[in-house]
Coordinates of C-alpha atoms in Angstrom, one line a residue:
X6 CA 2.4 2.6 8.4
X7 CA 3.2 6.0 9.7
X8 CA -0.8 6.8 9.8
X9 CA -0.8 4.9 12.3
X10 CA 1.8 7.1 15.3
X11 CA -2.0 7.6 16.2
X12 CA -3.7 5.7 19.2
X13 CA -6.2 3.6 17.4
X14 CA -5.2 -0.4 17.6
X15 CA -5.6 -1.5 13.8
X16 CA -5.4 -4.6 13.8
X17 CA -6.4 -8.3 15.3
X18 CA -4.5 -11.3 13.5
X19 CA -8.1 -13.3 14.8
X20 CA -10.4 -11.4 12.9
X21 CA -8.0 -10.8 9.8
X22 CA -7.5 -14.8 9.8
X23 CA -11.4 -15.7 10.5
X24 CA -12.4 -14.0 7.0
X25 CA -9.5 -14.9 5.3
X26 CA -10.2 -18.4 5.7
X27 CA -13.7 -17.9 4.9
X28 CA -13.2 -16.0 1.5
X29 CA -10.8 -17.9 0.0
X30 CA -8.2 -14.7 -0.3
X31 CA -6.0 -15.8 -2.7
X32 CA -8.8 -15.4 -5.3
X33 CA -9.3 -11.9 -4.1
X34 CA -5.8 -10.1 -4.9
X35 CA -5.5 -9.8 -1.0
X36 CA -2.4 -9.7 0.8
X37 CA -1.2 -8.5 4.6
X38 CA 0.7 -6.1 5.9
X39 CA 3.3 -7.9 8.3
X40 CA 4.5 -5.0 11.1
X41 CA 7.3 -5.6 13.6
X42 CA 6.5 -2.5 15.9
X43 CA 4.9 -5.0 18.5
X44 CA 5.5 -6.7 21.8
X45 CA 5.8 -10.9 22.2
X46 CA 5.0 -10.9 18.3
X47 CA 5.2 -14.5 16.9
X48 CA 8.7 -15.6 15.3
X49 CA 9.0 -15.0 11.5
X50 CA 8.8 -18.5 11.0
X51 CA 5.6 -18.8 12.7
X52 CA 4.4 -15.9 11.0
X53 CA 4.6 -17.0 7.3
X54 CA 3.2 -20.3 8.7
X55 CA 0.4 -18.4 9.5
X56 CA 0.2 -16.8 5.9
X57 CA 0.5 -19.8 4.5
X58 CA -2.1 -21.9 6.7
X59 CA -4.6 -19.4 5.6
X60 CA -4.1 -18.8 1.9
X61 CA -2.6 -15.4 2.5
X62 CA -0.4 -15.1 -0.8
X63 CA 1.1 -11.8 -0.9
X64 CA 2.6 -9.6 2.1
X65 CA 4.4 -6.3 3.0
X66 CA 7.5 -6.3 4.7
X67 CA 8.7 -2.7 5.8
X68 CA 11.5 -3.2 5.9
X69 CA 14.4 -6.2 5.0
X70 CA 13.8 -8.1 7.9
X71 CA 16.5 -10.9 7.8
X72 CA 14.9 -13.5 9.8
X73 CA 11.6 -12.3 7.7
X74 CA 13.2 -12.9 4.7
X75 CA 14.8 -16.4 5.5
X76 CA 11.4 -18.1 6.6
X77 CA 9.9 -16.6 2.9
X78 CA 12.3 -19.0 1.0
X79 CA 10.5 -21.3 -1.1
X80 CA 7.2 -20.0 0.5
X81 CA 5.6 -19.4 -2.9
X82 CA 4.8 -15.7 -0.8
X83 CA 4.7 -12.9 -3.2
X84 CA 6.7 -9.8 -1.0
X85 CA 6.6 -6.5 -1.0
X86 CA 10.0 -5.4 0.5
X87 CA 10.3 -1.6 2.1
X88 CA 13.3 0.6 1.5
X89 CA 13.1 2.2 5.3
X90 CA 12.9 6.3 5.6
X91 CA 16.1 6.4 7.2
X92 CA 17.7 4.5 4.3
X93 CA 16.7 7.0 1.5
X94 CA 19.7 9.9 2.2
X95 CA 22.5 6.8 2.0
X96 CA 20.7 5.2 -1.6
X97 CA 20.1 8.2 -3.2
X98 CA 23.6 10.0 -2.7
X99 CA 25.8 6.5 -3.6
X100 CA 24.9 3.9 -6.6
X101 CA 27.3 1.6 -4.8
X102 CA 24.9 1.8 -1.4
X103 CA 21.9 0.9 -3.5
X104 CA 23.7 -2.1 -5.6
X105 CA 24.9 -3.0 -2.2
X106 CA 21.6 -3.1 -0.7
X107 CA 20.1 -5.0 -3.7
X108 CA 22.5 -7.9 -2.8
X109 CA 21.7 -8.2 0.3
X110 CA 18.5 -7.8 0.3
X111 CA 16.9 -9.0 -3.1
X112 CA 19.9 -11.0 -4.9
X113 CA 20.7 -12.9 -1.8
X114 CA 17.3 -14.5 -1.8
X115 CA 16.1 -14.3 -5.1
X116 CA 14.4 -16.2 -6.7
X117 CA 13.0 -18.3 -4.0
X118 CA 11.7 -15.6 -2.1
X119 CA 8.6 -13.8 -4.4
X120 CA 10.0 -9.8 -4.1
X121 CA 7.4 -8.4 -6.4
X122 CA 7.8 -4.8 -5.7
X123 CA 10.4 -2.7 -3.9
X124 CA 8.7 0.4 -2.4
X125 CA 11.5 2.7 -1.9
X126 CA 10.3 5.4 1.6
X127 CA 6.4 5.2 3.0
X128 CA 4.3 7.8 2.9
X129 CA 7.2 10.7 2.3
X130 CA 5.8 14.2 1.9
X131 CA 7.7 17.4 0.7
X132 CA 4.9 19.9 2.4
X133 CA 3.5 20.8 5.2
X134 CA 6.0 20.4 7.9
X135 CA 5.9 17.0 7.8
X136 CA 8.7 14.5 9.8
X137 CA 9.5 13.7 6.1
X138 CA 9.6 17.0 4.5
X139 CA 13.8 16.7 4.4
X140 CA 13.6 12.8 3.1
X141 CA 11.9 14.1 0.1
X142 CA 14.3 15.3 -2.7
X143 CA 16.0 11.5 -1.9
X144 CA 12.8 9.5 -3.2
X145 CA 13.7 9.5 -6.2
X146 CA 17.6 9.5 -6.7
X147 CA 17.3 6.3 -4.2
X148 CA 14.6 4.4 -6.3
X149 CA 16.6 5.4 -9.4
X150 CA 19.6 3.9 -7.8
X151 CA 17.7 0.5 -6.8
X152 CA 16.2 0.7 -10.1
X153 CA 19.2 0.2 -11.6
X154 CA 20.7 -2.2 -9.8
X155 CA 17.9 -4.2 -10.2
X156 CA 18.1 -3.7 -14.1
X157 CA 21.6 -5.0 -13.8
X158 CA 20.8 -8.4 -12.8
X159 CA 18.4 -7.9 -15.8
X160 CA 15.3 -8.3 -13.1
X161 CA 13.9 -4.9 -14.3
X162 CA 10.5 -7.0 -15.4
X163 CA 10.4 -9.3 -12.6
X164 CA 11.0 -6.8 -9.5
X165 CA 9.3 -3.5 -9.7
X166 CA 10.5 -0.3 -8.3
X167 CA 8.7 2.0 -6.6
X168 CA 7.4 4.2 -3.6
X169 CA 4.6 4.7 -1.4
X170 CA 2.5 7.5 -0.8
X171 CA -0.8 8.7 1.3
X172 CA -3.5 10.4 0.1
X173 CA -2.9 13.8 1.9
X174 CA -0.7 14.3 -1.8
X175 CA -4.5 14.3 -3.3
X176 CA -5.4 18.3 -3.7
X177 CA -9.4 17.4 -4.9
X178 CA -10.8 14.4 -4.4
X179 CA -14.6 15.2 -5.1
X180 CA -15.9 14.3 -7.5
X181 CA -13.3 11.5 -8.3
X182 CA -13.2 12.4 -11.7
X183 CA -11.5 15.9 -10.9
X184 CA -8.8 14.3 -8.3
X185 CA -5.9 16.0 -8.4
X186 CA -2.5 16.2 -6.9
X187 CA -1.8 19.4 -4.7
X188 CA -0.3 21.9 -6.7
X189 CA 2.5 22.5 -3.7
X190 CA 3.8 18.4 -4.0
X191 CA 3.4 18.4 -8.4
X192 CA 7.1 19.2 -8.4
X193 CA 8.1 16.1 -6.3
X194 CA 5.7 13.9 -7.8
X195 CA 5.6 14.4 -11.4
X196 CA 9.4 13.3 -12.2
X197 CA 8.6 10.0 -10.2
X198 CA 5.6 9.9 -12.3
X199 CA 7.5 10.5 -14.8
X200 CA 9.4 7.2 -13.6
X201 CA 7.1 4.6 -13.3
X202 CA 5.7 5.1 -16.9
X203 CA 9.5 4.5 -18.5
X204 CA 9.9 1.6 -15.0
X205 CA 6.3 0.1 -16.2
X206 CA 5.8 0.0 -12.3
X207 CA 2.8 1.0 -10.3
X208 CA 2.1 3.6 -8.0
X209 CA 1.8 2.4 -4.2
X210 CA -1.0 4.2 -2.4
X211 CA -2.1 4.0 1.3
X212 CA -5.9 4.4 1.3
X213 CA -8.2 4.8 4.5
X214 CA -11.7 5.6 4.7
X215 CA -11.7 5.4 8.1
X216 CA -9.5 8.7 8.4
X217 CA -12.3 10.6 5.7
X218 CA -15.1 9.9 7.6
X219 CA -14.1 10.9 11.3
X220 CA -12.5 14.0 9.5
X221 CA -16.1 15.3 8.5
X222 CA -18.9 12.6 9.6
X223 CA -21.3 15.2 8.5
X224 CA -20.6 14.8 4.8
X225 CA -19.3 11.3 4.8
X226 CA -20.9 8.6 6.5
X227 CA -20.3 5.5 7.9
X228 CA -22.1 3.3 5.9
X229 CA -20.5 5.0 2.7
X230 CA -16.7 4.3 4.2
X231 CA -17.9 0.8 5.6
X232 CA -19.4 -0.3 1.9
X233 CA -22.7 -0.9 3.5
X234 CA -24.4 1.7 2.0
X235 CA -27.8 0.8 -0.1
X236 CA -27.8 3.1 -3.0
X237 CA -25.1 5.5 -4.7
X238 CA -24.1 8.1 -2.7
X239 CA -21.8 10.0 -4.7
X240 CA -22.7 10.6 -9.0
X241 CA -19.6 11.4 -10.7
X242 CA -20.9 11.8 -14.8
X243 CA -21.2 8.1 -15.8
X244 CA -19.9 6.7 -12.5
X245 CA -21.8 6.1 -9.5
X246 CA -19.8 5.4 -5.9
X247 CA -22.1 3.7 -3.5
X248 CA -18.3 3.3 -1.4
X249 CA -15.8 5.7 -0.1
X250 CA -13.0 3.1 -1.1
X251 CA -13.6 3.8 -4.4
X252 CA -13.7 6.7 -4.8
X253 CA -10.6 7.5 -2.5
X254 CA -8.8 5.3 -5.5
X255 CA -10.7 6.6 -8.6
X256 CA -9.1 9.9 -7.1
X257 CA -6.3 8.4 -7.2
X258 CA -6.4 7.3 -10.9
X259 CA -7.5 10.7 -12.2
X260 CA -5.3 12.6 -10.3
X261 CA -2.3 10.2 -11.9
X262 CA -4.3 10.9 -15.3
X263 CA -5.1 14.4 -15.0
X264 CA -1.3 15.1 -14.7
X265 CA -1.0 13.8 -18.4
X266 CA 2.3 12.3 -17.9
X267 CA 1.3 8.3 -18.4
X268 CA -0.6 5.9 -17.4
X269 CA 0.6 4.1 -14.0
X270 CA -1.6 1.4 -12.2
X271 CA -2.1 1.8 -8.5
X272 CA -1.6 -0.6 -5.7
X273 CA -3.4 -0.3 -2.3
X274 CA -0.5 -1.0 0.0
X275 CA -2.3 -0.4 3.5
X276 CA -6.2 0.2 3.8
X277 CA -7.6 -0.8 7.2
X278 CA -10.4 -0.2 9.9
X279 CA -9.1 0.4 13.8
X280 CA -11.1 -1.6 16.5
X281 CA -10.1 0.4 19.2
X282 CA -9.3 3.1 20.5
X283 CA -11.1 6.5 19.0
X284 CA -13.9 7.6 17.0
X285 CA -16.3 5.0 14.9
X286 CA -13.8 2.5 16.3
X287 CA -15.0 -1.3 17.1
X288 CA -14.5 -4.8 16.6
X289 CA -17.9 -4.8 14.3
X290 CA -16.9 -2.2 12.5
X291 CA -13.1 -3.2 11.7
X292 CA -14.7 -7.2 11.0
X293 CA -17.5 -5.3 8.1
X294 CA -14.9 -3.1 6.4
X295 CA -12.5 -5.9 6.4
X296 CA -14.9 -8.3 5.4
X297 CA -16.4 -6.3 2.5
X298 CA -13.1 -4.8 1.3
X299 CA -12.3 -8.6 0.9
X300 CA -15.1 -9.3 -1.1
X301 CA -15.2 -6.0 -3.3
X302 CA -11.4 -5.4 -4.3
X303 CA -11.8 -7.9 -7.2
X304 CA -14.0 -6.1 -8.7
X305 CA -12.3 -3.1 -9.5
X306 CA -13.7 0.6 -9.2
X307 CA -16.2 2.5 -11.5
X308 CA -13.2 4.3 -13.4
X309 CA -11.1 0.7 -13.5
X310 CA -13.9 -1.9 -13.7
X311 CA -13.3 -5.6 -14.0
X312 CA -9.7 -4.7 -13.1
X313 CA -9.0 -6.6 -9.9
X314 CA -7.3 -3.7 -7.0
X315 CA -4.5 -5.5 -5.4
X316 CA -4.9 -4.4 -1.9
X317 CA -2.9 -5.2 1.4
X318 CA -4.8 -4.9 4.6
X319 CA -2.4 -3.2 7.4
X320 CA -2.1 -5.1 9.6
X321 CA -1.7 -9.0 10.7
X322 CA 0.0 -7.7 14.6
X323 CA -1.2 -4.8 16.7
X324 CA 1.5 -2.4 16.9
X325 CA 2.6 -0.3 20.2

């Protein structure tokens, strides 16, 4: 979500519903993000209506929304609930804040609302002078502490703990197959590695094309980031990418691999096209990403094929 203090509008709730309803998205391991950082947005009772109506099965929830929560009972909605930045300091520095959270949030509504994963922070980065730099060395302690809590209640299998990260972490991306973490963020990321092989929970990863190819058009087209293009554009050994998407997330995968800790799946928790509002943005161009990303996410990726990518398109409300 924090991709997104940029100006481009990324979403519209008309188009995202208009090819839901056509594809049939609860075949297609589809959910939608569902951001409150809007004006005159519907209630949350109208809002998982609107899921619901249109077959949307899974959603994101940044962060535990009360109201949210409530109108998810009995649903059949699978969640994922956010742990907000501004939370991590307070879970990771007091077991008793995190079991207190848990109750709240998760106990006080499970099981009939769906929390499938927690992710614990968005899109934290130790480097670069980042807003987030500072939030870093709590990532871990806090989703240790939830971990636990949850593993109390003996939902450790059920509820999955975890984080969410962007793909400036990704040192090499090309060729897929050599992806690699920076070497300046491998000391904040291999421990919660580390983690989520002995949690058995996946890695949450934010992953736009759209960003890639306006940061060098030259080298990465449009068609290759909109999956439109005709042939392979990329030949990586034995696999061919003829689309950006995958491999951003092959990346992804190696660079998890390469680190040789475990393997950890990987969830696409945001990936979306803006209609508005900067370069290679339109309303054609966010309906035929959204439309093929839809279509192609069940098929898994050259490195993972026939393994479905669950994949959450950011987002159902424009945000301010």
């Amino acid at each position: 979500m924090s991709s997104f203090t940029r100006t481009q509008c990324f979403s519209l709730a008309t188009l995202l519903l208009l090819l839901t309803t056509n594809l049939h998205i609860a075949d297609a391991q589809i959910g939608v993000c569902y951001g409150m950082m809007g004006n005159n947005l519907p209630s949350a009772n109208e809002v998982v209506a609107l899921y619901k109506s249109n077959n949307i099965r899974r959603m994101r929830l940044y962060d535990p929304n009360q109201a949210a929560l409530q109108a998810l009972r009995d649903s059949g909605i699978e969640l994922i609930l956010g742990v907000p930045n501004s939370d991590l300091q307070s879970l990771a520095t007091n077991a008793d804040n995190a079991r207190n959270w848990v109750q709240r949030n998760v106990l006080n509504f499970w099981p009939s609302v769906r929390i499938k994963y927690i992710a614990v922070g968005n899109e934290v980065s130790p480097v670069g002078g980042a807003p987030t730099q500072w939030m870093a060395q709590y990532v871990l302690p806090a989703t240790q502490n939830i971990y636990q809590a949850i593993r109390a209640q003996g939902l450790h299998d059920q509820i999955k703990v975890t984080t969410a990260i962007d793909t400036t972490l990704i040192g090499n991306s090309y060729p897929p197959s050599q992806g690699s973490f920076r070497s300046d963020v491998r000391s904040y990321l291999d421990p919660f590695i580390g983690y989520l092989v002995y949690a058995g929970a996946p890695l949450l990863v934010n992953v736009y094309p759209y960003f890639s190819h306006i940061g060098n058009p030259r080298d990465v087209s449009l068609s290759y980031a909109l999956f439109t293009s005709p042939n392979i554009v990329a030949q990586d050994g034995q696999y061919g990418y003829q689309n950006l998407f995958d491999a951003m997330l092959d990346a992804v995968h190696a660079a998890i691999d390469n680190t040789k800790i475990g393997y950890v799946e990987v969830v696409v928790s945001e990936s979306g096209w803006p209609s508005d509002g900067g370069s290679a943005t339109s309303y054609d161009n966010a309906r035929i990403y959204l439309d093929n990303l839809i279509r192609h996410v069940g098929r898994g990726t050259p490195r993972r094929p026939n393994k479905p990518t669950e994949t959450y398109i950011f987002a159902m409300f424009d945000e301010n």
